Amino acid sequence: MSTTEDWLAAARIDPSVGALRPDYRALLIVAEGLVPGPSDAVSEELLAKAEATACDPEQHPHTAAWREAFRAFGAKPKRTRPSVDALLRRVPEGLPRIDRLTDIYNAVSVAHVVPLGGEDLDRYAGPLRLTRADGTEPFELMSGGEPVTEHPRAGEVIWRDDEGVTCRRWNWRQCVRTRLTTGTTRAVFLLDALGPMDDTALREAGRALTDALCATAPGAVTASRLLRAA
């Protein structure tokens, strides 16, 4: 990886994903100079506000579009839900409080009804790309406290780098290798949009994220790129 700009420029969406959902777009935001740490007053305020204003995932057109997208590649969205759908369903019991950076992006995800993930940029190997799996790609996770390697199903939509899968089923589950930690200072955030969310709303969600990150890290520097499937 040479520069942030080079890394963002190398990210791509495979045509096979565009054929599945030509309305798909990904807003990639790289943030450097972050101040990681445990949940704090800023992240708590964002989560509480998101909980208070959360929508019903059964009634929102963007969550409905994401369930359709999951079905299109063979996933069962009631079993493996799109990330924002799963978060919204946790609101009645309270959103999880994990750490400052994760709490911030979860709050923005719920508030703007957009699948949103964050990953440690220093743990990436090569560029980020969205493609459909051939079924041999390694996916690292923890099970019962032990490291386990699984593989996606052939045809599954995955984010990946040179070492393997970074997120399965578009935005369902992230791998442990690139996940955010309380030591992360350089991160990439992925905001996923389908037709019901236009570019203006997607960029507004991105601004909300960068504003929140900079509130806890005034020296943070961000860069972004909007990728289109079509």
Short mmCIF file of C-alpha atoms in Angstrom, two decimals:
data_model
loop_
_atom_site.label_atom_id
_atom_site.label_comp_id
_atom_site.label_asym_id
_atom_site.label_seq_id
_atom_site.Cartn_x
_atom_site.Cartn_y
_atom_site.Cartn_z
CA MET A 1 0.00 0.00 0.00
CA SER A 2 1.63 3.26 -1.09
CA THR A 3 -0.79 6.09 -0.30
CA THR A 4 -4.38 6.38 0.84
CA GLU A 5 -5.33 7.82 -2.54
CA ASP A 6 -3.69 4.91 -4.39
CA TRP A 7 -5.44 2.39 -2.15
CA LEU A 8 -8.85 4.00 -2.69
CA ALA A 9 -8.23 4.22 -6.43
CA ALA A 10 -7.50 0.47 -6.57
CA ALA A 11 -10.81 -0.53 -4.95
CA ARG A 12 -13.31 -2.02 -7.36
CA ILE A 13 -16.65 -3.74 -7.80
CA ASP A 14 -16.64 -6.85 -9.97
CA PRO A 15 -19.05 -6.82 -12.95
CA SER A 16 -20.72 -9.95 -11.54
CA VAL A 17 -22.03 -7.85 -8.65
CA GLY A 18 -23.16 -5.13 -11.02
CA ALA A 19 -25.13 -7.71 -12.97
CA LEU A 20 -26.85 -8.72 -9.74
CA ARG A 21 -27.65 -5.19 -8.51
CA PRO A 22 -26.77 -2.44 -10.99
CA ASP A 23 -28.20 0.12 -8.52
CA TYR A 24 -25.54 -0.68 -5.91
CA ARG A 25 -23.05 1.94 -4.74
CA ALA A 26 -20.36 1.89 -2.05
CA LEU A 27 -19.09 5.01 -0.34
CA LEU A 28 -15.60 4.26 0.99
CA ILE A 29 -14.25 6.59 3.67
CA VAL A 30 -10.69 6.30 4.93
CA ALA A 31 -9.95 8.02 8.24
CA GLU A 32 -6.43 8.44 9.60
CA GLY A 33 -5.34 9.87 12.93
CA LEU A 34 -8.28 8.36 14.80
CA VAL A 35 -8.34 8.20 18.60
CA PRO A 36 -9.57 4.72 19.51
CA GLY A 37 -10.79 3.70 22.92
CA PRO A 38 -13.74 2.43 24.94
CA SER A 39 -17.27 3.73 24.56
CA ASP A 40 -17.52 7.31 25.79
CA ALA A 41 -19.95 10.20 26.21
CA VAL A 42 -19.84 11.12 22.51
CA SER A 43 -20.56 7.61 21.26
CA GLU A 44 -23.23 7.12 23.94
CA GLU A 45 -25.04 10.29 22.88
CA LEU A 46 -25.00 9.18 19.24
CA LEU A 47 -26.31 5.71 20.07
CA ALA A 48 -29.04 7.05 22.34
CA LYS A 49 -30.22 9.48 19.67
CA ALA A 50 -30.19 6.73 17.03
CA GLU A 51 -32.24 4.46 19.31
CA ALA A 52 -34.78 7.20 19.97
CA THR A 53 -35.37 7.91 16.28
CA ALA A 54 -34.93 4.41 14.78
CA CYS A 55 -37.33 3.23 12.11
CA ASP A 56 -39.15 -0.07 11.77
CA PRO A 57 -36.96 -2.28 9.54
CA GLU A 58 -40.05 -4.02 8.17
CA GLN A 59 -41.40 -0.73 6.85
CA HIS A 60 -38.31 0.95 5.40
CA PRO A 61 -37.69 0.65 1.63
CA HIS A 62 -33.90 0.47 1.98
CA THR A 63 -33.96 -2.52 4.33
CA ALA A 64 -36.51 -4.17 2.04
CA ALA A 65 -34.19 -3.65 -0.95
CA TRP A 66 -31.32 -5.20 0.99
CA ARG A 67 -33.37 -8.28 1.84
CA GLU A 68 -34.12 -8.64 -1.88
CA ALA A 69 -30.41 -8.31 -2.71
CA PHE A 70 -29.55 -11.06 -0.23
CA ARG A 71 -32.16 -13.38 -1.73
CA ALA A 72 -30.73 -12.69 -5.20
CA PHE A 73 -27.46 -14.45 -4.37
CA GLY A 74 -29.05 -17.26 -2.38
CA ALA A 75 -28.89 -15.95 1.19
CA LYS A 76 -31.88 -16.21 3.51
CA PRO A 77 -32.30 -12.72 5.01
CA LYS A 78 -34.28 -13.98 7.99
CA ARG A 79 -31.32 -16.18 8.93
CA THR A 80 -28.42 -13.95 7.86
CA ARG A 81 -29.75 -10.41 7.88
CA PRO A 82 -28.26 -7.36 6.18
CA SER A 83 -26.29 -5.51 8.86
CA VAL A 84 -28.57 -2.49 9.21
CA ASP A 85 -31.64 -4.75 9.38
CA ALA A 86 -30.03 -6.72 12.21
CA LEU A 87 -29.05 -3.55 14.09
CA LEU A 88 -32.50 -2.02 13.82
CA ARG A 89 -34.03 -5.16 15.29
CA ARG A 90 -31.79 -4.78 18.35
CA VAL A 91 -33.00 -1.27 19.12
CA PRO A 92 -35.89 -2.29 21.45
CA GLU A 93 -33.40 -4.06 23.76
CA GLY A 94 -30.69 -1.44 23.20
CA LEU A 95 -27.89 -1.23 20.67
CA PRO A 96 -24.59 -2.83 21.69
CA ARG A 97 -21.91 -0.67 23.28
CA ILE A 98 -18.62 -2.03 21.95
CA ASP A 99 -15.95 0.66 21.59
CA ARG A 100 -15.83 4.29 20.50
CA LEU A 101 -15.26 3.73 16.77
CA THR A 102 -17.71 0.82 16.40
CA ASP A 103 -20.38 2.64 18.41
CA ILE A 104 -20.04 5.69 16.16
CA TYR A 105 -20.51 3.80 12.92
CA ASN A 106 -23.36 1.70 14.34
CA ALA A 107 -25.17 4.89 15.40
CA VAL A 108 -24.78 6.40 11.92
CA SER A 109 -25.93 3.13 10.35
CA VAL A 110 -29.16 3.11 12.37
CA ALA A 111 -29.82 6.85 12.04
CA HIS A 112 -29.42 6.83 8.26
CA VAL A 113 -30.71 3.29 7.60
CA VAL A 114 -27.58 2.26 5.70
CA PRO A 115 -25.39 -0.84 6.06
CA LEU A 116 -22.10 0.47 7.41
CA GLY A 117 -18.94 -1.35 8.46
CA GLY A 118 -15.55 -0.26 9.71
CA GLU A 119 -12.23 -2.08 9.41
CA ASP A 120 -8.59 -1.58 10.38
CA LEU A 121 -6.78 -0.34 7.28
CA ASP A 122 -3.39 -1.45 8.59
CA ARG A 123 -4.55 -5.07 8.53
CA TYR A 124 -5.41 -5.03 4.83
CA ALA A 125 -3.34 -6.89 2.25
CA GLY A 126 -3.76 -5.20 -1.11
CA PRO A 127 -6.83 -3.42 -2.45
CA LEU A 128 -10.42 -3.87 -1.41
CA ARG A 129 -12.85 -5.38 -3.92
CA LEU A 130 -16.43 -6.57 -3.96
CA THR A 131 -17.01 -9.76 -5.92
CA ARG A 132 -18.87 -13.07 -5.96
CA ALA A 133 -17.07 -15.93 -4.27
CA ASP A 134 -15.81 -19.07 -5.96
CA GLY A 135 -16.04 -20.85 -2.59
CA THR A 136 -12.31 -21.29 -1.89
CA GLU A 137 -11.61 -17.91 -0.26
CA PRO A 138 -10.60 -18.12 3.44
CA PHE A 139 -12.75 -16.32 6.00
CA GLU A 140 -11.25 -15.98 9.48
CA LEU A 141 -13.45 -15.84 12.58
CA MET A 142 -13.54 -16.87 16.22
CA SER A 143 -15.71 -19.74 17.41
CA GLY A 144 -15.79 -20.81 21.04
CA GLY A 145 -12.79 -18.61 21.70
CA GLU A 146 -10.69 -20.36 19.05
CA PRO A 147 -9.65 -19.12 15.58
CA VAL A 148 -11.54 -20.85 12.78
CA THR A 149 -11.30 -20.56 8.99
CA GLU A 150 -14.46 -21.00 6.94
CA HIS A 151 -15.26 -20.47 3.28
CA PRO A 152 -18.15 -18.64 1.61
CA ARG A 153 -20.60 -20.44 -0.61
CA ALA A 154 -19.92 -20.16 -4.33
CA GLY A 155 -21.79 -17.17 -5.73
CA GLU A 156 -21.97 -15.36 -2.39
CA VAL A 157 -21.24 -11.63 -2.54
CA ILE A 158 -18.07 -10.87 -0.56
CA TRP A 159 -15.68 -8.06 0.18
CA ARG A 160 -12.11 -9.31 0.02
CA ASP A 161 -8.43 -8.38 -0.21
CA ASP A 162 -5.36 -10.39 -1.26
CA GLU A 163 -5.48 -12.62 1.83
CA GLY A 164 -9.15 -13.55 1.79
CA VAL A 165 -12.66 -12.51 2.72
CA THR A 166 -13.00 -9.36 4.82
CA CYS A 167 -16.81 -9.42 4.96
CA ARG A 168 -19.23 -12.20 4.00
CA ARG A 169 -22.63 -11.81 2.36
CA TRP A 170 -22.04 -8.20 1.37
CA ASN A 171 -22.37 -6.71 4.87
CA TRP A 172 -23.44 -9.59 7.11
CA ARG A 173 -20.29 -10.57 9.02
CA GLN A 174 -16.76 -9.17 9.12
CA CYS A 175 -13.63 -11.26 9.58
CA VAL A 176 -11.51 -11.00 12.72
CA ARG A 177 -8.31 -10.12 10.85
CA THR A 178 -9.39 -6.62 9.79
CA ARG A 179 -11.89 -5.78 12.52
CA LEU A 180 -11.56 -2.53 14.46
CA THR A 181 -9.85 -2.68 17.85
CA THR A 182 -9.11 -0.21 20.62
CA GLY A 183 -5.72 0.23 18.94
CA THR A 184 -7.03 1.19 15.47
CA THR A 185 -5.88 4.62 14.27
CA ARG A 186 -6.38 4.10 10.50
CA ALA A 187 -9.69 2.72 9.31
CA VAL A 188 -11.81 2.27 6.22
CA PHE A 189 -15.58 2.59 6.52
CA LEU A 190 -17.95 1.12 3.91
CA LEU A 191 -21.44 2.51 3.39
CA ASP A 192 -23.65 0.34 1.15
CA ALA A 193 -26.53 1.81 -0.84
CA LEU A 194 -29.21 0.40 -3.13
CA GLY A 195 -31.84 2.19 -5.21
CA PRO A 196 -34.08 3.53 -2.42
CA MET A 197 -31.11 5.49 -1.03
CA ASP A 198 -29.95 8.14 -3.50
CA ASP A 199 -26.45 9.59 -3.73
CA THR A 200 -27.41 12.70 -1.73
CA ALA A 201 -28.63 10.63 1.21
CA LEU A 202 -25.57 8.38 0.97
CA ARG A 203 -23.21 11.33 1.10
CA GLU A 204 -25.17 12.82 4.03
CA ALA A 205 -24.60 9.59 5.94
CA GLY A 206 -20.91 9.80 5.07
CA ARG A 207 -20.71 13.37 6.38
CA ALA A 208 -22.45 12.34 9.60
CA LEU A 209 -19.84 9.63 10.05
CA THR A 210 -16.83 11.88 9.41
CA ASP A 211 -18.25 14.60 11.66
CA ALA A 212 -18.70 12.10 14.49
CA LEU A 213 -15.21 10.64 14.03
CA CYS A 214 -13.64 14.09 14.05
CA ALA A 215 -15.55 15.01 17.21
CA THR A 216 -13.42 12.49 19.11
CA ALA A 217 -10.30 12.95 16.97
CA PRO A 218 -9.98 16.62 15.91
CA GLY A 219 -6.74 15.86 14.06
CA ALA A 220 -8.25 13.10 11.93
CA VAL A 221 -7.86 13.29 8.15
CA THR A 222 -10.40 11.66 5.84
CA ALA A 223 -10.62 10.78 2.16
CA SER A 224 -13.47 9.14 0.27
CA ARG A 225 -14.48 7.51 -2.99
CA LEU A 226 -17.91 6.60 -4.34
CA LEU A 227 -17.89 3.32 -6.24
CA ARG A 228 -20.71 2.36 -8.59
CA ALA A 229 -21.68 -1.13 -9.70
CA ALA A 230 -22.95 0.09 -13.05
#
